[in-house]
Short mmCIF file of C-alpha atoms in Angstrom, two decimals:
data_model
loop_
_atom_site.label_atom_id
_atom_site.label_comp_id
_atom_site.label_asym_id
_atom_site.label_seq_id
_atom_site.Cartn_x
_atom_site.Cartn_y
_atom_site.Cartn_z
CA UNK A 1 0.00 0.00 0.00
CA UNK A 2 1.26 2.95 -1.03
CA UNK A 3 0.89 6.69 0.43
CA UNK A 4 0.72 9.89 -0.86
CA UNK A 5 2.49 12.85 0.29
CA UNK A 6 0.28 15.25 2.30
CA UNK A 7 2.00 17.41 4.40
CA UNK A 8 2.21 15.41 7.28
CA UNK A 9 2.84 16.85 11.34
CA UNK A 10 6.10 14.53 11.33
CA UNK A 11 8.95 14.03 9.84
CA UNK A 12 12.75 12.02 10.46
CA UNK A 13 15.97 14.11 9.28
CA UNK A 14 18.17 12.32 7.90
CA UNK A 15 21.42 12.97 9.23
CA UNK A 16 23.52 10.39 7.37
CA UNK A 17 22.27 8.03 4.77
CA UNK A 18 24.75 4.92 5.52
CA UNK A 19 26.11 2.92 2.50
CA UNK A 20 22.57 2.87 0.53
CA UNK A 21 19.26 3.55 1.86
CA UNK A 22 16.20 3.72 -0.43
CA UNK A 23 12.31 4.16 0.18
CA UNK A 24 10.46 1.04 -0.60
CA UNK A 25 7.40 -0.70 -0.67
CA UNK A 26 6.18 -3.68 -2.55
CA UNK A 27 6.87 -2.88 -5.79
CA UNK A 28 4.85 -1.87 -8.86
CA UNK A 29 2.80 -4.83 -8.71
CA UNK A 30 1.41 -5.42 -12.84
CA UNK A 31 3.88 -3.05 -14.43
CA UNK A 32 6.01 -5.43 -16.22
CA UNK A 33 3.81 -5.51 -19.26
CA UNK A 34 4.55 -2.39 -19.62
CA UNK A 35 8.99 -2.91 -19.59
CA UNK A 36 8.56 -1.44 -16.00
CA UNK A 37 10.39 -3.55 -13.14
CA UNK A 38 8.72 -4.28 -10.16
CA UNK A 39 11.49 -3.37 -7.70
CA UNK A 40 10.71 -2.81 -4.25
CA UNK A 41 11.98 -5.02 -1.19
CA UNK A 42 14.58 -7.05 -1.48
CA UNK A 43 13.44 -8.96 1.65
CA UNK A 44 9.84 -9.71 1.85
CA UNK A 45 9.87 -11.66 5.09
CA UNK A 46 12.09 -8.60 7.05
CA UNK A 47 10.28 -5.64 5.54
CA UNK A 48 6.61 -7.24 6.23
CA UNK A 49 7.45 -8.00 9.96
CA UNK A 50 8.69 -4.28 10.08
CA UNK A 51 5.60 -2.72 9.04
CA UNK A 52 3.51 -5.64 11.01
CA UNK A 53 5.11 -4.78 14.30
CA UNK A 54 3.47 -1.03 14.27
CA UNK A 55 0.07 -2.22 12.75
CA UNK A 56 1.07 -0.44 9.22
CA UNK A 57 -1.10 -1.94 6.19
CA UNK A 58 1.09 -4.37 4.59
CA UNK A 59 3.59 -3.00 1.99
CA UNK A 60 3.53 0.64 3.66
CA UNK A 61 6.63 2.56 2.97
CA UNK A 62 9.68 1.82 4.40
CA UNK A 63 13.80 2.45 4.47
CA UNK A 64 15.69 -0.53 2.61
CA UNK A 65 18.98 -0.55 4.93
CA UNK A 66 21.70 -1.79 2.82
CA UNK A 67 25.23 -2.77 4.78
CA UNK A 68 24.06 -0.21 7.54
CA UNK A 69 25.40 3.64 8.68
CA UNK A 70 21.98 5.25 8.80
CA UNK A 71 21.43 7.65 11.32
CA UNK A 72 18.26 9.99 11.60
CA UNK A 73 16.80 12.18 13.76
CA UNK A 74 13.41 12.86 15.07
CA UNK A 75 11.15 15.83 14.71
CA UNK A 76 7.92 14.66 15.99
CA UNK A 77 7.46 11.88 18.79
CA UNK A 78 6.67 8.56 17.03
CA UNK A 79 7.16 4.89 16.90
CA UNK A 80 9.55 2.42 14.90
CA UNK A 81 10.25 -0.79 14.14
CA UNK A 82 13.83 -2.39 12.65
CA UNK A 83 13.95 -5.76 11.34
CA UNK A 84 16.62 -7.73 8.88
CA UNK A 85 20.04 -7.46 8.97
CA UNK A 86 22.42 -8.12 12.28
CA UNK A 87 22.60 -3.88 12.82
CA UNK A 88 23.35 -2.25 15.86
CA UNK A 89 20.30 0.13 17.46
CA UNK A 90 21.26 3.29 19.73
CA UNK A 91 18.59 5.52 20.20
CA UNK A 92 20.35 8.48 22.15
CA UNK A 93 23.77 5.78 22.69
CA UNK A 94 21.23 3.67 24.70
CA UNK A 95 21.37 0.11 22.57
CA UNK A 96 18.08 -1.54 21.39
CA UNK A 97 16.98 -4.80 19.93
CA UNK A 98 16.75 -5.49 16.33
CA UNK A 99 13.55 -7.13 15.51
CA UNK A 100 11.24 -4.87 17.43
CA UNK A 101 9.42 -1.66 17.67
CA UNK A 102 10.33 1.37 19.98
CA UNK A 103 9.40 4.78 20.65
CA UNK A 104 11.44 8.04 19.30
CA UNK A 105 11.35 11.17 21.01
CA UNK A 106 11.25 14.62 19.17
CA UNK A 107 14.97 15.56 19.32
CA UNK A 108 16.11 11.81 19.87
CA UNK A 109 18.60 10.39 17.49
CA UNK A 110 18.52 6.38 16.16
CA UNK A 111 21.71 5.42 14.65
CA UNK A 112 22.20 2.00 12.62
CA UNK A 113 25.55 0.47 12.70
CA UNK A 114 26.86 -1.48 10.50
CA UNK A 115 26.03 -5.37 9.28
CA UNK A 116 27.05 -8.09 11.29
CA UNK A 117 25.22 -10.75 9.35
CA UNK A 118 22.85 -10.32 6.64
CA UNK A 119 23.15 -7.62 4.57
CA UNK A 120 19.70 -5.47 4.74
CA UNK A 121 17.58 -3.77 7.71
CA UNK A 122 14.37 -2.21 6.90
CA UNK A 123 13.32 0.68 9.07
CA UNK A 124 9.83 1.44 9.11
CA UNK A 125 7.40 3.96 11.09
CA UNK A 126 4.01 3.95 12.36
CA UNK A 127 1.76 4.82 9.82
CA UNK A 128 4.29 4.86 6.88
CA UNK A 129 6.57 7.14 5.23
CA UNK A 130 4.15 9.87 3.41
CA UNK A 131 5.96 9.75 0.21
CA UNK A 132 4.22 10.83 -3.70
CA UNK A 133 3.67 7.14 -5.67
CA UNK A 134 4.99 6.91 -8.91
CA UNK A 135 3.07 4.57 -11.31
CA UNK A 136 1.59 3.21 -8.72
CA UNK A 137 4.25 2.87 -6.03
CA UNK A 138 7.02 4.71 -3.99
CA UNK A 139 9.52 2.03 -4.95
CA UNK A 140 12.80 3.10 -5.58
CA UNK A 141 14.62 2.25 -8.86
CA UNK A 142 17.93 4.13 -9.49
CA UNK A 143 18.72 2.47 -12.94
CA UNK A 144 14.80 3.60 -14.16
CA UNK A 145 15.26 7.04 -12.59
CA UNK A 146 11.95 6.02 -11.14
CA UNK A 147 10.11 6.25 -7.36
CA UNK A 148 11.99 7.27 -4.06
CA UNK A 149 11.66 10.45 -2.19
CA UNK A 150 11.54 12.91 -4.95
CA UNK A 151 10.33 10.84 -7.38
CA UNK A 152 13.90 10.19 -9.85
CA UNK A 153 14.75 7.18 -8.21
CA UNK A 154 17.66 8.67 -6.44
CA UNK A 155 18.85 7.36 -3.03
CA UNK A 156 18.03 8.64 0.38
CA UNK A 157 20.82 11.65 1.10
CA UNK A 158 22.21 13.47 4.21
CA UNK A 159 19.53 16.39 5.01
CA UNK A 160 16.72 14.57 3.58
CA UNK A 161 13.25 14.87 5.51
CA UNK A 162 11.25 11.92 5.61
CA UNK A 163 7.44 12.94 6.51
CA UNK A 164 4.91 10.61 8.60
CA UNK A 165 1.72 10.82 10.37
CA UNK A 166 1.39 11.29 14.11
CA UNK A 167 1.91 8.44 16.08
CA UNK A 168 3.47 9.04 18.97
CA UNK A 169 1.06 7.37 21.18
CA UNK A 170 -0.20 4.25 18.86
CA UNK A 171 1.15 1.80 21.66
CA UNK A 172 1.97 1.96 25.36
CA UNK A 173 4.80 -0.59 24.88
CA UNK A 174 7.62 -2.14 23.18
CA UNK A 175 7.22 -5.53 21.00
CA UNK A 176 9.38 -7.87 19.82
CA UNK A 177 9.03 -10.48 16.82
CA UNK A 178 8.76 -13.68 18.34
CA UNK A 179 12.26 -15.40 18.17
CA UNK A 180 11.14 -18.44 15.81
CA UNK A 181 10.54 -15.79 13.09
CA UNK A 182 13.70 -14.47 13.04
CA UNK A 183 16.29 -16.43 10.71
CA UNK A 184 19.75 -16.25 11.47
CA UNK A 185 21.50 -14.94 8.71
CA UNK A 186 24.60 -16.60 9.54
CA UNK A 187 23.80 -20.09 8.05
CA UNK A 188 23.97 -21.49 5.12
CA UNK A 189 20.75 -21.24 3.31
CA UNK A 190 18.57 -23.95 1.84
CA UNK A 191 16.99 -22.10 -1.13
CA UNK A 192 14.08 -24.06 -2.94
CA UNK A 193 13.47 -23.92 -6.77
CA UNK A 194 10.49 -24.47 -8.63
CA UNK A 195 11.93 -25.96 -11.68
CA UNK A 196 10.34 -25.43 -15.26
CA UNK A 197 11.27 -23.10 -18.43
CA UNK A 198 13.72 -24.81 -20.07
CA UNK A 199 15.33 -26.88 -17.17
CA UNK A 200 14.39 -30.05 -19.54
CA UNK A 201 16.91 -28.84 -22.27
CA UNK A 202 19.65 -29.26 -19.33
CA UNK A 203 21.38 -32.92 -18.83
CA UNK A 204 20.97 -34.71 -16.02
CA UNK A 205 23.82 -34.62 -15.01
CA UNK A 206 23.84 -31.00 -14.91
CA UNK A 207 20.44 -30.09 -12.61
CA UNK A 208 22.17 -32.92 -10.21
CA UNK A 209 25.36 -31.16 -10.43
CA UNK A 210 22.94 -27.55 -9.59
CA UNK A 211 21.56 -28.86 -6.49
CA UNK A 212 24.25 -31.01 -5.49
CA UNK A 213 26.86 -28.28 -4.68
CA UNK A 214 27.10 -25.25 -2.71
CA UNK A 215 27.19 -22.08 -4.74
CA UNK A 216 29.17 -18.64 -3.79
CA UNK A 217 27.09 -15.37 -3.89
CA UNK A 218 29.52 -13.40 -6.66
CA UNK A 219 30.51 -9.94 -5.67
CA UNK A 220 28.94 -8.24 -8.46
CA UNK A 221 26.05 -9.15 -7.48
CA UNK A 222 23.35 -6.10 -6.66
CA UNK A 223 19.50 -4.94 -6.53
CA UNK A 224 19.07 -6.23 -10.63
CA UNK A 225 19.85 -9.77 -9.41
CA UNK A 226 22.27 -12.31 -7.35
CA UNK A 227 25.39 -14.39 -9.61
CA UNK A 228 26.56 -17.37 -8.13
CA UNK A 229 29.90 -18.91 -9.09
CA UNK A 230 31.55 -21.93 -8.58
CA UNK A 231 35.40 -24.23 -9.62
CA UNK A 232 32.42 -26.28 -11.45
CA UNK A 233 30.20 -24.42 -13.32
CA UNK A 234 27.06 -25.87 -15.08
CA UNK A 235 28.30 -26.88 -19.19
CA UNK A 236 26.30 -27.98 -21.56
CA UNK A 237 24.00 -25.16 -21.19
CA UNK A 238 21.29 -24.84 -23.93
CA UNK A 239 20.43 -21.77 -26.12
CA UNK A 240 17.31 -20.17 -26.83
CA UNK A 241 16.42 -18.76 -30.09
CA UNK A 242 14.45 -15.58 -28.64
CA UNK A 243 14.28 -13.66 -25.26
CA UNK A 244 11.10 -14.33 -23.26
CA UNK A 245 9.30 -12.30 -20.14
CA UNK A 246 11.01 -13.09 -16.68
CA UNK A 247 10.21 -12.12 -12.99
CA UNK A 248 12.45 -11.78 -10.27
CA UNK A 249 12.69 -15.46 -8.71
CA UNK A 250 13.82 -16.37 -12.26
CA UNK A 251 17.24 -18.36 -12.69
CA UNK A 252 19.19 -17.87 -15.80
CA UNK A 253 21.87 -19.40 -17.00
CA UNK A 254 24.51 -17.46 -19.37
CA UNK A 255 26.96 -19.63 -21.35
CA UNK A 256 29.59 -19.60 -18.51
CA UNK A 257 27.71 -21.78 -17.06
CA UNK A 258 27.59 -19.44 -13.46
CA UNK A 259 23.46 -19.10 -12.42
CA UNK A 260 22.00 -15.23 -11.79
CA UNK A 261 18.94 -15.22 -9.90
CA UNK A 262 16.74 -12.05 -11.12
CA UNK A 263 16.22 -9.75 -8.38
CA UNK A 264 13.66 -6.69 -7.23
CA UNK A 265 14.74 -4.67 -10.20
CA UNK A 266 15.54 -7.27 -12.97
CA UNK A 267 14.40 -6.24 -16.40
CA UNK A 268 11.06 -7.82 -17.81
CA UNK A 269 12.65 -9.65 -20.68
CA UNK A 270 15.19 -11.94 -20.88
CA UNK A 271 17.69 -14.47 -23.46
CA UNK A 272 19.37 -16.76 -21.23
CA UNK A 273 17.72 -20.27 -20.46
CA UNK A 274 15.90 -20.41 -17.49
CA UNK A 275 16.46 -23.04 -15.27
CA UNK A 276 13.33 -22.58 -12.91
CA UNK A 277 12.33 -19.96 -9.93
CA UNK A 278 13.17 -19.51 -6.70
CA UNK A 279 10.87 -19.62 -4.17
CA UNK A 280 9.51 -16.12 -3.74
CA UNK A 281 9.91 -16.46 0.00
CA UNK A 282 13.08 -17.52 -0.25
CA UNK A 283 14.57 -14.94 -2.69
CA UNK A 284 14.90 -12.58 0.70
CA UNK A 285 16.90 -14.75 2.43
CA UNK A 286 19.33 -14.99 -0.54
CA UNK A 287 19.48 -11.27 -0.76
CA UNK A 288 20.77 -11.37 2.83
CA UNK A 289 23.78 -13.48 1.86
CA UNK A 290 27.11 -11.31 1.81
CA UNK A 291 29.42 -12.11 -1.27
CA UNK A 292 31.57 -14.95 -1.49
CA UNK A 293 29.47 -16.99 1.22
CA UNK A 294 27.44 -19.86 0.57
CA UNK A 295 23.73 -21.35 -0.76
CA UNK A 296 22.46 -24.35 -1.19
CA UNK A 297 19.44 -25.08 -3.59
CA UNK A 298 16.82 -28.03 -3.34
CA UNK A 299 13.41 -28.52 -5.93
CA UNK A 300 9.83 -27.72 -4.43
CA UNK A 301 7.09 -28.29 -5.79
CA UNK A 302 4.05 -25.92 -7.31
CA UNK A 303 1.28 -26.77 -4.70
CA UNK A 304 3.66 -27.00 -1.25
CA UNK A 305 5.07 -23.11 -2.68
CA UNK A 306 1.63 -22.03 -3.61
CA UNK A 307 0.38 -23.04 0.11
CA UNK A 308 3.49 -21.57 1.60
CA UNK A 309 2.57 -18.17 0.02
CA UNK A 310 -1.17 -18.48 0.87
CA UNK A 311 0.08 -18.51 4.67
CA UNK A 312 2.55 -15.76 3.93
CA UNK A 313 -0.15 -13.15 2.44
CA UNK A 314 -2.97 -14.50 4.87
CA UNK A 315 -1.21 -14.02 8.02
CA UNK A 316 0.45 -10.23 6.61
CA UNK A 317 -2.71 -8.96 4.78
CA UNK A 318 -4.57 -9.21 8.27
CA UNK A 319 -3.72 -6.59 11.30
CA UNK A 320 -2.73 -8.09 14.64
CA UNK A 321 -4.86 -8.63 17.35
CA UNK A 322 -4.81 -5.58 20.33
CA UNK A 323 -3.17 -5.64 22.73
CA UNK A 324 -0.08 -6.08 20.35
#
């Protein structure tokens, strides 16, 4: 859900931006027909719980943390909630849980240190950041020049004010997301793929050989979409005769042989064989892998993923229960 911009009471100055922070939401849900990319989270499962925690409609604006170095000030008292990435919380030098919502102070200043594990935090405030849509959402897209802030898909920047609604007395307490919710970035993922596209062109051998081994997130891997590498790449890779619409979740192979898995701002068409999709609740954890660390990939199946995201969206798309 996105918000417009309406001159809200409240606002957060932003006193440094950190490595990359960007205003996001779900995405521009039914704009790839149009050569638009969805974009929006990376992390699904991180930015939901962020926005769930202060009773914000699901996919109200947020901050996308990336690497960490934020800090902000407040104008207006108000509530937030941090979720994702291992970052540290001081509100004031006073150190808070990640994972959980907490009350800001007009005058009070949050600062987010830097990753210890995963690689995004998403920052969100009660009520949502009051930022203009842009085709439909406030997503943030640098390559498209589209969504953000001011609209041109630029990224947050020192001085920046981000406006909100009141809400400095929506709750009387703290919360916390229960522990069993929160994964610990520092394993070594099991992703699941959905295979299908032209995964029956591959040999055998070759699928056993993808699922069998541990891949390495590359380091030039970013928003557009996640290359693995590995001593033993995939060969015998097949060719296609003419590009074809992709999503992110989508896994292409080029002819080295090294998988990318498309991303929140992949483009809308595509060349390489596709090998399947990854599970769309799994393609946040993968974008909380650092480089050069590990994944693992197993098959799923179409009904167990379906059901899996029928949970996801029920249990999201409905408010909590009061008291939180």
């Amino acid at each position: 859900m996105t918000q417009r911009k309406k001159g809200g009471t409240g606002a957060l100055e932003l006193l440094e931006p950190g490595v990359l922070s960007l205003i996001q939401d779900r995405g521009r849900i039914g704009s790839q027909r149009f050569g638009v990319s969805r974009s929006g989270v990376m992390d699904p499962h991180a930015a939901a719980w962020a926005n769930r925690m202060l009773d914000n409609p699901a996919g109200s604006p947020l901050i996308e943390v990336t690497l960490g170095g934020l800090r902000l000030r407040a104008r207006e008292d108000t509530w937030l909630a941090f979720t994702g990435a291992g970052m540290a919380l001081h509100l004031d030098g006073r150190p808070l849980s990640g994972w959980s919502r907490f009350a800001i102070r007009a005058g009070q200043t949050l600062s987010v240190g830097f990753a210890s594990s995963g690689q995004r935090g998403y920052l969100a405030v009660r009520g949502g950041f009051l930022v203009e849509p842009k085709l439909g959402s406030v997503a943030t897209h640098a390559r498209n020049r589209l969504g953000g802030l001011h609209g041109d898909g630029r990224p947050l920047a020192r001085g920046d004010l981000l406006p909100h609604p009141p809400g400095g007395d929506a709750f009387r307490l703290g919360a916390r997301v229960p522990w069993k919710m929160i994964p610990d970035y520092r394993e070594v993922p099991l992703l699941r793929v959905l295979p299908g596209g032209d995964h029956h062109l591959f040999p055998t051998a070759q699928v056993e050989r993808f699922f069998d081994q541990r891949w390495q997130v590359s380091a030039s891997s970013d928003r557009m979409g996640i290359r693995l590498c590995h001593e033993r790449p995939l060969r015998e890779v097949p060719s296609r005769k003419m590009s074809l619409g992709i999503c992110p979740g989508a896994i292409q192979v080029p002819p080295n042989g090294e998988p990318i898995v498309l991303m929140s701002d992949c483009q809308t068409m595509g060349g390489y064989p596709l090998f399947g999709w990854l599970h769309p609740l799994d393609l946040g954890r993968l974008s909380q892998v650092p480089a050069r660390q590990e994944v693992r990939f197993a098959p799923i199946d179409v009904e167990t993923m379906q059901a899996e995201l029928a949970r996801f969206n029920d249990f999201f798309d409905h408010p909590p229960p009061q008291p939180y």
